[in-house]
Amino acid sequence: MNSLALDARPIGIFGGTFDPIHLGHLRTGFELLQSLQLSELRWIPVGNPGHREPPLAAAAVRLEMVRVAIAGQPGFVLDDREVRRSGVSYTVDTLEGLRAEHPARPLCLVLGMDAFLGLTAWRRWADILTLAHLVVAHRPGWQRPGQGPLSDLLAQRGTTHAADLHAALAGRIYVHAVTQLEISSTGLRDIITAGRDPRFLVPEPVRAIIRETGCYAAQTD
């Protein structure tokens, strides 16, 4: 494959609070980077999420945890645009910025199935598929929607061929099963708040940051 072809490969976008980032996130990102032949996977920690409670760890701490977690992995790129942006972080705004920067590159937004099932509650959700493809990663216990607007969307835009993500700039939905590690950021915070050690659930440099900052220490009045 020549350099021109490499430069035309899709850019993956993996956003989230990463509060904290853990091995489940990293394995999912690694498998998608390889199996979809992405040119890169951008990790974009959310600044101020509008759809949920604020993260416990400060944005700067979460950014640093992602930075050390992905260090040394070719194709993994840290993108701090949402942390730098003032106000609420909306995915559609991030995608518009990336589309302006990369007008001729396919963009692939990575979602868990649970996030996909809540897509219609997102700001300007219908515009997202004009800006990027959706790559929906399977999670245990979740089923594809059987009816409603998301079911219709899957029927119209769904594909089982990863090559379709390379052939167009945006607009397709690709559901991809990844190795499932039963780790959640919520569960990790509970473990740490209870005074237990998250070793072997997060990368060691992330564990060190958690210990040094006390970002998930139990709060007292």
CSV table of N, CA, C and O in Angstrom, one decimal, residues 11 17 20 36 41-42 54 60 67-68 74 76-77 88 95 156 166 173 183 189 192 197 199 201 203 221:
chain,number,residue,atom,x,y,z
A,11,ILE,N,-10.2,7.9,9.7
A,11,ILE,CA,-9.8,8.3,11.1
A,11,ILE,C,-10.8,7.9,12.0
A,11,ILE,O,-12.0,8.2,11.9
A,17,THR,N,-15.8,10.0,28.7
A,17,THR,CA,-15.3,10.7,29.9
A,17,THR,C,-13.9,10.1,30.3
A,17,THR,O,-13.1,10.8,30.9
A,20,PRO,N,-12.1,6.4,35.1
A,20,PRO,CA,-10.8,6.6,34.4
A,20,PRO,C,-10.8,5.7,33.1
A,20,PRO,O,-11.7,4.8,32.9
A,36,LEU,N,-10.4,-2.5,11.3
A,36,LEU,CA,-11.0,-1.6,10.3
A,36,LEU,C,-10.0,-0.9,9.5
A,36,LEU,O,-10.3,-0.1,8.6
A,41,LEU,N,-6.5,6.2,15.5
A,41,LEU,CA,-7.6,6.3,16.4
A,41,LEU,C,-7.4,7.5,17.4
A,41,LEU,O,-6.5,7.5,18.2
A,42,ARG,N,-8.3,8.5,17.3
A,42,ARG,CA,-8.1,9.6,18.2
A,42,ARG,C,-8.9,9.4,19.4
A,42,ARG,O,-10.1,9.2,19.4
A,54,PRO,N,-21.2,15.4,35.8
A,54,PRO,CA,-19.8,15.7,35.5
A,54,PRO,C,-18.9,14.6,36.0
A,54,PRO,O,-19.2,13.9,37.0
A,60,ALA,N,-8.1,17.8,33.4
A,60,ALA,CA,-6.6,17.7,33.2
A,60,ALA,C,-6.1,16.4,33.7
A,60,ALA,O,-5.2,15.8,33.1
A,67,ARG,N,-3.3,10.1,28.2
A,67,ARG,CA,-2.0,10.3,27.5
A,67,ARG,C,-1.1,9.2,27.9
A,67,ARG,O,-0.4,8.6,27.0
A,68,VAL,N,-1.0,8.8,29.2
A,68,VAL,CA,0.0,7.8,29.6
A,68,VAL,C,-0.6,6.4,29.2
A,68,VAL,O,0.2,5.5,28.9
A,74,PRO,N,1.4,2.7,18.3
A,74,PRO,CA,1.3,3.4,17.0
A,74,PRO,C,-0.2,3.4,16.6
A,74,PRO,O,-0.9,2.5,16.7
A,76,PHE,N,-2.5,5.4,17.9
A,76,PHE,CA,-3.3,6.0,19.0
A,76,PHE,C,-2.8,7.4,19.1
A,76,PHE,O,-1.6,7.7,19.3
A,77,VAL,N,-3.8,8.4,19.1
A,77,VAL,CA,-3.5,9.8,19.1
A,77,VAL,C,-4.4,10.4,20.2
A,77,VAL,O,-5.6,10.2,20.2
A,88,VAL,N,-20.4,23.2,27.2
A,88,VAL,CA,-20.8,21.8,27.1
A,88,VAL,C,-20.1,21.2,25.8
A,88,VAL,O,-20.1,21.8,24.8
A,95,LEU,N,-17.2,16.7,15.6
A,95,LEU,CA,-17.2,16.1,14.3
A,95,LEU,C,-17.1,17.2,13.2
A,95,LEU,O,-16.4,17.0,12.2
A,156,GLN,N,-31.5,1.2,6.9
A,156,GLN,CA,-31.1,2.1,5.7
A,156,GLN,C,-29.6,2.3,5.6
A,156,GLN,O,-29.1,2.3,4.5
A,166,HIS,N,-14.4,2.8,4.1
A,166,HIS,CA,-13.3,3.4,3.3
A,166,HIS,C,-13.8,4.0,2.0
A,166,HIS,O,-13.2,4.9,1.5
A,173,ILE,N,-23.4,2.7,9.1
A,173,ILE,CA,-23.4,2.2,10.4
A,173,ILE,C,-22.8,0.7,10.4
A,173,ILE,O,-23.4,-0.1,9.7
A,183,ILE,N,-15.1,-4.7,32.5
A,183,ILE,CA,-14.6,-3.6,33.3
A,183,ILE,C,-15.4,-2.4,33.0
A,183,ILE,O,-15.7,-2.1,31.8
A,189,ARG,N,-14.4,3.1,39.8
A,189,ARG,CA,-14.5,4.2,40.8
A,189,ARG,C,-15.0,3.6,42.2
A,189,ARG,O,-14.5,4.0,43.2
A,192,ILE,N,-12.1,1.9,43.9
A,192,ILE,CA,-11.1,2.8,44.4
A,192,ILE,C,-11.6,3.5,45.6
A,192,ILE,O,-10.9,3.7,46.7
A,197,ASP,N,-7.6,-1.8,45.4
A,197,ASP,CA,-6.5,-1.5,44.4
A,197,ASP,C,-7.0,-1.9,43.0
A,197,ASP,O,-7.5,-3.0,42.8
A,199,ARG,N,-5.3,-2.5,40.4
A,199,ARG,CA,-4.3,-3.1,39.7
A,199,ARG,C,-4.8,-4.2,38.8
A,199,ARG,O,-5.7,-4.9,39.1
A,201,LEU,N,-6.6,-3.8,36.2
A,201,LEU,CA,-7.8,-3.3,35.5
A,201,LEU,C,-7.5,-2.0,34.7
A,201,LEU,O,-8.2,-1.7,33.8
A,203,PRO,N,-3.9,0.4,33.1
A,203,PRO,CA,-2.5,0.4,32.9
A,203,PRO,C,-1.8,0.9,34.2
A,203,PRO,O,-2.3,1.8,34.9
A,221,ASP,N,-17.8,15.0,54.3
A,221,ASP,CA,-18.4,16.3,54.6
A,221,ASP,C,-17.6,17.1,55.6
A,221,ASP,O,-16.9,16.5,56.5
